[in-house]
Amino acid sequence: MRDETSKLVHRKEGVDPFLGSYESVGRVVIPTDSGRSALVLALRHLARNGFSGTAWLPAYSCPSLPAVFRKSGIRLRFYENSAGFKPVFPSSGPSRGDLLLIIHYFGFPNQGALGWFRARSPENRPFLVEDCAGASLSRNVGFEADFAIFSFRKFFQVPDGGALVSRFPVCSDLAPADSRIAEKRQQAFECLQKGDFEKGLSRLEEAEADLEASFPSLPRRPSSASWEKLNAENFQGEARRRRGFGKLILEYLARPAYESCGIRPLFRSVGEDAAPLVLPVRVAFDANRIRFVLRKSGYECPSLWRLNPALRFSCPSAYALGERTIGLPLPLQGKDEDLELLLRSLEMASR
């Protein structure tokens, strides 16, 4: 059953109709304050329902992800990804009763990982968790999984908001949202809108540190105010906007003049199911060059997942990806002049 937040009056394009597509195929939907809360909720259910206690995670992942598993007392095994993000496992890989987590990276559906899972016979499949946090507006993700994790706060300027989509009935006794974390995130948004990146990013880091420290109080439900804002957002329109800008930036980077600029997109195309969170690229030079120029133009260009140095030798491909991958931001306002400014800044950074 949905949490009380889903009873708010909403428009047809908001978060409730978006999640309704999962309910229409028999999934249970539970609104949460974050993707982290959704994951904790899923792990608690599995602990009582045949889970072996071993989880397989892609080595190329946000450092906060394995921390949730470790704090939950779960054994971790890491795997690499081949071309197309198809999993490459040491030894025989996950067994029945294990948990396999796959990531739909930065809004791009991970067909390589889904293909690997579908090829396994049903009697030999592990539990599957689809991490849709960075793909929370993408289509055709989260339907294969036993659990799917969403984090809408990554896409919209709301203090909190995520969801767990489950194949199983899940106890949804959640704590209330943390108003202190929500307040810091709101302050961060205000600073970023004013162009005060240093203060805004500092506030966001403080909020994330508080979220990390509050692990014992998870899972939590979203605040009513955030859920109401999410129901006022046009999910499909925002997905189209991001997809459109992603395609334009890829076209720009594919020009002959930029073949030797040292910037290589992680994905060569933006499919109709994708809704990019950022456009990830690998750079052959100091990424701070791009970050500095874009910040002067009013854009924040995040690094993507610098990994634990311990993975340098056990998972070299993932480690190298973390060292050289940044996320090109997508213009927030959706105006042509915003795109032109972003591309001019990128051209300056690549010289």
Short mmCIF file of C-alpha atoms in Angstrom, two decimals:
data_model
loop_
_atom_site.label_atom_id
_atom_site.label_comp_id
_atom_site.label_asym_id
_atom_site.label_seq_id
_atom_site.Cartn_x
_atom_site.Cartn_y
_atom_site.Cartn_z
CA MET A 1 0.00 0.00 0.00
CA ARG A 2 1.10 3.54 -0.68
CA ASP A 3 2.22 5.83 2.11
CA GLU A 4 -0.12 8.67 3.11
CA THR A 5 1.89 11.07 0.93
CA SER A 6 0.33 9.51 -2.17
CA LYS A 7 -3.10 10.79 -1.13
CA LEU A 8 -2.18 14.34 -2.02
CA VAL A 9 -4.04 15.98 -4.89
CA HIS A 10 -1.91 15.67 -7.98
CA ARG A 11 -1.77 16.39 -11.67
CA LYS A 12 -1.67 13.67 -14.27
CA GLU A 13 2.02 14.13 -15.15
CA GLY A 14 3.44 14.07 -11.60
CA VAL A 15 5.15 11.45 -9.48
CA ASP A 16 2.03 9.47 -8.55
CA PRO A 17 0.97 8.81 -12.17
CA PHE A 18 4.60 7.94 -12.98
CA LEU A 19 4.70 5.34 -10.21
CA GLY A 20 1.22 4.19 -11.14
CA SER A 21 2.69 2.45 -14.20
CA TYR A 22 4.39 0.03 -11.81
CA GLU A 23 1.28 -0.48 -9.72
CA SER A 24 -0.65 -1.28 -12.91
CA VAL A 25 1.50 -4.40 -13.39
CA GLY A 26 1.12 -5.57 -9.80
CA ARG A 27 4.11 -3.94 -8.14
CA VAL A 28 4.00 -2.45 -4.65
CA VAL A 29 5.09 1.20 -4.53
CA ILE A 30 6.36 2.84 -1.34
CA PRO A 31 7.36 6.55 -1.39
CA THR A 32 10.56 7.29 0.55
CA ASP A 33 12.71 10.32 1.30
CA SER A 34 15.63 8.99 -0.78
CA GLY A 35 16.95 6.10 -2.82
CA ARG A 36 18.99 5.12 0.22
CA SER A 37 15.86 4.63 2.32
CA ALA A 38 14.34 2.56 -0.48
CA LEU A 39 17.40 0.31 -0.56
CA VAL A 40 17.39 -0.16 3.23
CA LEU A 41 13.72 -1.14 3.04
CA ALA A 42 14.44 -3.71 0.33
CA LEU A 43 17.38 -5.22 2.24
CA ARG A 44 15.32 -5.58 5.39
CA HIS A 45 12.69 -7.51 3.49
CA LEU A 46 15.25 -9.80 1.86
CA ALA A 47 16.92 -10.57 5.19
CA ARG A 48 13.73 -12.37 6.22
CA ASN A 49 12.99 -14.06 2.89
CA GLY A 50 15.67 -16.43 1.64
CA PHE A 51 18.54 -14.01 1.05
CA SER A 52 21.97 -15.70 1.27
CA GLY A 53 23.64 -12.63 2.76
CA THR A 54 25.90 -12.05 -0.27
CA ALA A 55 25.38 -9.10 -2.61
CA TRP A 56 27.06 -8.48 -5.97
CA LEU A 57 27.62 -4.82 -6.86
CA PRO A 58 29.22 -3.23 -9.90
CA ALA A 59 32.62 -1.85 -8.93
CA TYR A 60 31.77 1.33 -10.84
CA SER A 61 29.17 2.75 -8.47
CA CYS A 62 28.59 5.64 -6.12
CA PRO A 63 30.69 5.11 -2.96
CA SER A 64 27.58 5.60 -0.81
CA LEU A 65 26.05 2.44 -2.30
CA PRO A 66 28.38 -0.23 -0.84
CA ALA A 67 28.29 1.65 2.47
CA VAL A 68 24.57 0.83 2.82
CA PHE A 69 25.28 -2.89 2.35
CA ARG A 70 28.19 -2.90 4.76
CA LYS A 71 26.19 -1.12 7.45
CA SER A 72 23.46 -3.72 6.95
CA GLY A 73 25.96 -6.53 7.64
CA ILE A 74 25.90 -7.92 4.08
CA ARG A 75 28.88 -9.60 2.38
CA LEU A 76 29.96 -7.75 -0.75
CA ARG A 77 31.37 -9.04 -4.02
CA PHE A 78 32.26 -6.64 -6.82
CA TYR A 79 32.06 -7.22 -10.54
CA GLU A 80 33.38 -5.39 -13.59
CA ASN A 81 31.44 -4.31 -16.69
CA SER A 82 32.35 -5.08 -20.29
CA ALA A 83 31.25 -3.09 -23.32
CA GLY A 84 27.60 -2.10 -22.99
CA PHE A 85 27.88 -2.53 -19.21
CA LYS A 86 27.32 -6.27 -19.39
CA PRO A 87 28.45 -7.80 -16.07
CA VAL A 88 31.77 -9.65 -15.89
CA PHE A 89 31.95 -11.77 -12.75
CA PRO A 90 34.92 -13.40 -11.05
CA SER A 91 34.44 -17.20 -10.88
CA SER A 92 30.87 -18.33 -11.36
CA GLY A 93 29.14 -15.12 -10.29
CA PRO A 94 25.96 -14.81 -8.22
CA SER A 95 24.02 -17.88 -7.14
CA ARG A 96 20.37 -18.35 -6.31
CA GLY A 97 19.67 -16.58 -3.03
CA ASP A 98 22.37 -13.96 -3.67
CA LEU A 99 21.50 -10.40 -4.54
CA LEU A 100 22.58 -8.84 -7.83
CA LEU A 101 22.41 -5.06 -8.12
CA ILE A 102 22.60 -3.43 -11.54
CA ILE A 103 22.77 0.29 -12.23
CA HIS A 104 21.03 2.18 -15.01
CA TYR A 105 23.89 4.61 -15.34
CA PHE A 106 23.05 8.34 -15.40
CA GLY A 107 19.66 7.87 -17.03
CA PHE A 108 20.67 5.34 -19.71
CA PRO A 109 18.89 1.96 -19.42
CA ASN A 110 21.46 -0.79 -18.84
CA GLN A 111 20.45 -3.30 -21.49
CA GLY A 112 23.73 -5.21 -21.13
CA ALA A 113 23.03 -6.08 -17.50
CA LEU A 114 19.35 -6.77 -18.12
CA GLY A 115 20.30 -9.09 -21.00
CA TRP A 116 22.63 -11.06 -18.73
CA PHE A 117 19.85 -11.47 -16.16
CA ARG A 118 17.23 -12.54 -18.69
CA ALA A 119 19.60 -15.19 -20.06
CA ARG A 120 19.72 -16.95 -16.69
CA SER A 121 17.16 -19.68 -16.15
CA PRO A 122 14.50 -18.62 -13.62
CA GLU A 123 15.55 -21.32 -11.15
CA ASN A 124 19.14 -20.02 -11.13
CA ARG A 125 18.49 -16.31 -10.93
CA PRO A 126 19.63 -14.25 -7.94
CA PHE A 127 17.42 -11.61 -6.40
CA LEU A 128 17.62 -8.57 -8.66
CA VAL A 129 17.76 -4.93 -7.55
CA GLU A 130 17.63 -2.30 -10.28
CA ASP A 131 19.24 0.93 -9.14
CA CYS A 132 17.17 3.49 -11.02
CA ALA A 133 18.27 6.44 -8.87
CA GLY A 134 20.10 8.12 -11.75
CA ALA A 135 17.45 6.94 -14.21
CA SER A 136 14.37 7.96 -12.26
CA LEU A 137 12.70 9.52 -15.31
CA SER A 138 13.73 6.85 -17.81
CA ARG A 139 11.27 4.46 -19.40
CA ASN A 140 11.26 0.67 -19.25
CA VAL A 141 13.48 0.40 -16.19
CA GLY A 142 12.59 -1.27 -12.90
CA PHE A 143 10.16 -3.81 -14.36
CA GLU A 144 12.47 -6.86 -14.33
CA ALA A 145 13.61 -6.44 -10.76
CA ASP A 146 12.46 -7.84 -7.47
CA PHE A 147 13.17 -4.34 -6.18
CA ALA A 148 13.73 -1.05 -8.01
CA ILE A 149 15.18 2.02 -6.32
CA PHE A 150 14.26 5.57 -7.37
CA SER A 151 15.52 9.00 -6.27
CA PHE A 152 13.53 11.85 -7.78
CA ARG A 153 15.43 14.44 -5.74
CA LYS A 154 18.32 13.97 -8.19
CA PHE A 155 16.22 15.39 -11.02
CA PHE A 156 14.12 18.08 -9.36
CA GLN A 157 14.96 20.73 -6.80
CA VAL A 158 13.08 19.15 -3.92
CA PRO A 159 14.55 18.52 -0.47
CA ASP A 160 13.60 14.83 -0.51
CA GLY A 161 11.74 12.24 -2.54
CA GLY A 162 12.36 8.69 -3.72
CA ALA A 163 10.54 5.38 -3.95
CA LEU A 164 10.84 1.62 -3.65
CA VAL A 165 9.08 -0.50 -6.25
CA SER A 166 8.75 -4.09 -5.05
CA ARG A 167 7.60 -7.40 -6.47
CA PHE A 168 6.71 -8.44 -2.91
CA PRO A 169 4.50 -6.98 -0.18
CA VAL A 170 6.84 -4.93 2.01
CA CYS A 171 6.30 -3.60 5.50
CA SER A 172 6.20 0.18 5.05
CA ASP A 173 6.52 1.43 8.62
CA LEU A 174 8.70 4.44 7.82
CA ALA A 175 9.99 7.22 10.04
CA PRO A 176 9.08 10.82 9.17
CA ALA A 177 11.28 12.91 6.89
CA ASP A 178 14.25 14.68 8.48
CA SER A 179 13.49 18.40 8.38
CA ARG A 180 17.11 19.36 9.15
CA ILE A 181 18.42 17.64 6.03
CA ALA A 182 15.60 19.07 3.95
CA GLU A 183 16.40 22.60 5.17
CA LYS A 184 20.09 22.27 4.22
CA ARG A 185 19.21 21.03 0.75
CA GLN A 186 16.79 23.91 0.26
CA GLN A 187 19.50 26.37 1.31
CA ALA A 188 21.85 24.71 -1.18
CA PHE A 189 19.36 25.13 -4.01
CA GLU A 190 18.97 28.83 -3.22
CA CYS A 191 22.75 29.35 -3.21
CA LEU A 192 23.20 27.51 -6.52
CA GLN A 193 20.43 29.54 -8.16
CA LYS A 194 22.29 32.71 -7.13
CA GLY A 195 25.53 31.39 -8.60
CA ASP A 196 27.19 30.85 -5.22
CA PHE A 197 28.53 27.40 -6.12
CA GLU A 198 30.99 27.09 -3.27
CA LYS A 199 28.39 27.68 -0.58
CA GLY A 200 25.71 25.71 -2.39
CA LEU A 201 27.89 22.65 -2.86
CA SER A 202 29.05 22.91 0.75
CA ARG A 203 25.43 22.82 1.93
CA LEU A 204 24.68 19.83 -0.29
CA GLU A 205 27.73 18.00 1.10
CA GLU A 206 26.57 18.77 4.64
CA ALA A 207 23.12 17.39 3.86
CA GLU A 208 24.59 14.20 2.37
CA ALA A 209 26.87 13.78 5.39
CA ASP A 210 23.85 14.12 7.66
CA LEU A 211 22.01 11.52 5.59
CA GLU A 212 24.98 9.17 5.89
CA ALA A 213 25.15 9.70 9.65
CA SER A 214 21.41 9.14 10.07
CA PHE A 215 21.54 5.57 8.75
CA PRO A 216 20.06 4.03 11.96
CA SER A 217 16.89 6.10 11.47
CA LEU A 218 16.29 4.88 7.90
CA PRO A 219 14.02 4.20 6.12
CA ARG A 220 12.05 7.46 6.09
CA ARG A 221 9.09 8.68 4.11
CA PRO A 222 9.20 11.87 2.04
CA SER A 223 7.88 15.15 3.34
CA SER A 224 4.39 16.09 2.21
CA ALA A 225 5.71 19.37 0.77
CA SER A 226 8.28 17.61 -1.42
CA TRP A 227 5.80 15.02 -2.65
CA GLU A 228 3.33 17.76 -3.52
CA LYS A 229 6.04 19.53 -5.53
CA LEU A 230 6.88 16.29 -7.32
CA ASN A 231 3.23 15.89 -8.26
CA ALA A 232 3.32 19.36 -9.80
CA GLU A 233 6.27 18.43 -12.05
CA ASN A 234 5.85 17.28 -15.63
CA PHE A 235 7.84 14.02 -15.54
CA GLN A 236 7.37 13.17 -19.19
CA GLY A 237 8.16 16.71 -20.32
CA GLU A 238 11.33 16.83 -18.25
CA ALA A 239 12.43 13.46 -19.63
CA ARG A 240 11.90 14.71 -23.21
CA ARG A 241 13.82 17.90 -22.46
CA ARG A 242 16.79 16.03 -21.05
CA ARG A 243 16.74 13.53 -23.91
CA GLY A 244 16.67 16.34 -26.45
CA PHE A 245 19.58 18.23 -24.92
CA GLY A 246 21.56 15.02 -24.54
CA LYS A 247 21.17 14.30 -28.25
CA LEU A 248 22.26 17.82 -29.21
CA ILE A 249 25.39 17.67 -27.06
CA LEU A 250 26.31 14.27 -28.51
CA GLU A 251 25.89 15.67 -32.03
CA TYR A 252 28.23 18.49 -31.10
CA LEU A 253 30.87 16.14 -29.71
CA ALA A 254 30.65 13.98 -32.85
CA ARG A 255 31.84 16.79 -35.12
CA PRO A 256 35.16 16.07 -36.88
CA ALA A 257 36.75 19.09 -35.19
CA TYR A 258 36.34 17.39 -31.82
CA GLU A 259 37.54 13.90 -32.68
CA SER A 260 40.93 14.68 -31.12
CA CYS A 261 39.78 16.94 -28.29
CA GLY A 262 40.16 14.27 -25.63
CA ILE A 263 36.46 14.11 -24.71
CA ARG A 264 34.68 10.80 -25.35
CA PRO A 265 31.00 10.24 -24.46
CA LEU A 266 30.37 7.17 -22.34
CA PHE A 267 27.23 6.56 -24.41
CA ARG A 268 27.22 7.14 -28.17
CA SER A 269 23.50 7.77 -28.46
CA VAL A 270 20.50 8.79 -26.39
CA GLY A 271 17.68 6.31 -26.92
CA GLU A 272 14.00 7.12 -26.60
CA ASP A 273 13.87 5.33 -23.24
CA ALA A 274 16.70 7.43 -21.79
CA ALA A 275 16.34 10.56 -19.65
CA PRO A 276 19.91 11.63 -18.84
CA LEU A 277 20.74 12.89 -15.39
CA VAL A 278 24.03 14.18 -16.84
CA LEU A 279 25.90 13.36 -20.02
CA PRO A 280 28.90 11.29 -18.85
CA VAL A 281 32.15 11.69 -20.76
CA ARG A 282 35.67 10.36 -20.37
CA VAL A 283 38.43 12.96 -20.62
CA ALA A 284 42.07 12.47 -21.56
CA PHE A 285 43.20 15.59 -19.70
CA ASP A 286 42.72 17.21 -16.30
CA ALA A 287 38.95 17.29 -15.75
CA ASN A 288 39.34 20.43 -13.66
CA ARG A 289 39.78 22.36 -16.92
CA ILE A 290 36.21 21.58 -17.91
CA ARG A 291 34.93 22.10 -14.40
CA PHE A 292 36.59 25.52 -14.06
CA VAL A 293 35.33 26.88 -17.39
CA LEU A 294 31.79 25.60 -16.91
CA ARG A 295 31.60 26.98 -13.39
CA LYS A 296 32.55 30.43 -14.71
CA SER A 297 29.61 30.08 -17.13
CA GLY A 298 27.21 29.16 -14.36
CA TYR A 299 27.29 25.37 -14.60
CA GLU A 300 28.44 22.82 -12.08
CA CYS A 301 30.24 19.86 -13.67
CA PRO A 302 30.43 16.98 -11.20
CA SER A 303 33.05 14.28 -11.03
CA LEU A 304 31.44 10.88 -11.20
CA TRP A 305 32.31 8.34 -8.57
CA ARG A 306 36.00 8.43 -7.70
CA LEU A 307 36.37 4.87 -6.42
CA ASN A 308 38.10 3.38 -3.41
CA PRO A 309 41.83 3.01 -4.24
CA ALA A 310 41.56 -0.59 -3.04
CA LEU A 311 39.76 -1.34 -6.34
CA ARG A 312 42.69 -0.14 -8.44
CA PHE A 313 44.04 -3.68 -8.92
CA SER A 314 41.00 -5.91 -8.35
CA CYS A 315 38.73 -3.89 -10.69
CA PRO A 316 41.09 -1.84 -12.90
CA SER A 317 38.57 -0.94 -15.62
CA ALA A 318 36.05 0.42 -13.14
CA TYR A 319 38.76 2.30 -11.26
CA ALA A 320 40.03 3.94 -14.45
CA LEU A 321 36.46 4.89 -15.38
CA GLY A 322 36.02 6.61 -12.03
CA GLU A 323 39.25 8.55 -12.41
CA ARG A 324 38.49 9.97 -15.85
CA THR A 325 34.71 10.35 -16.03
CA ILE A 326 32.80 13.58 -15.44
CA GLY A 327 29.19 14.50 -16.00
CA LEU A 328 28.40 17.29 -18.43
CA PRO A 329 25.43 19.17 -16.98
CA LEU A 330 22.22 19.62 -18.95
CA PRO A 331 20.82 23.18 -19.05
CA LEU A 332 18.21 23.60 -16.34
CA GLN A 333 16.05 26.19 -18.09
CA GLY A 334 15.77 24.42 -21.41
CA LYS A 335 16.49 27.48 -23.55
CA ASP A 336 18.54 27.41 -26.75
CA GLU A 337 20.85 30.13 -25.45
CA ASP A 338 21.63 27.96 -22.41
CA LEU A 339 22.76 25.18 -24.70
CA GLU A 340 24.87 27.56 -26.78
CA LEU A 341 26.58 28.87 -23.65
CA LEU A 342 27.28 25.35 -22.44
CA LEU A 343 28.76 24.29 -25.78
CA ARG A 344 30.92 27.41 -26.06
CA SER A 345 32.28 26.71 -22.58
CA LEU A 346 33.01 23.11 -23.52
CA GLU A 347 34.84 24.28 -26.64
CA MET A 348 37.06 26.58 -24.55
CA ALA A 349 37.81 23.79 -22.06
CA SER A 350 38.88 21.34 -24.79
CA ARG A 351 41.50 23.66 -26.36
#
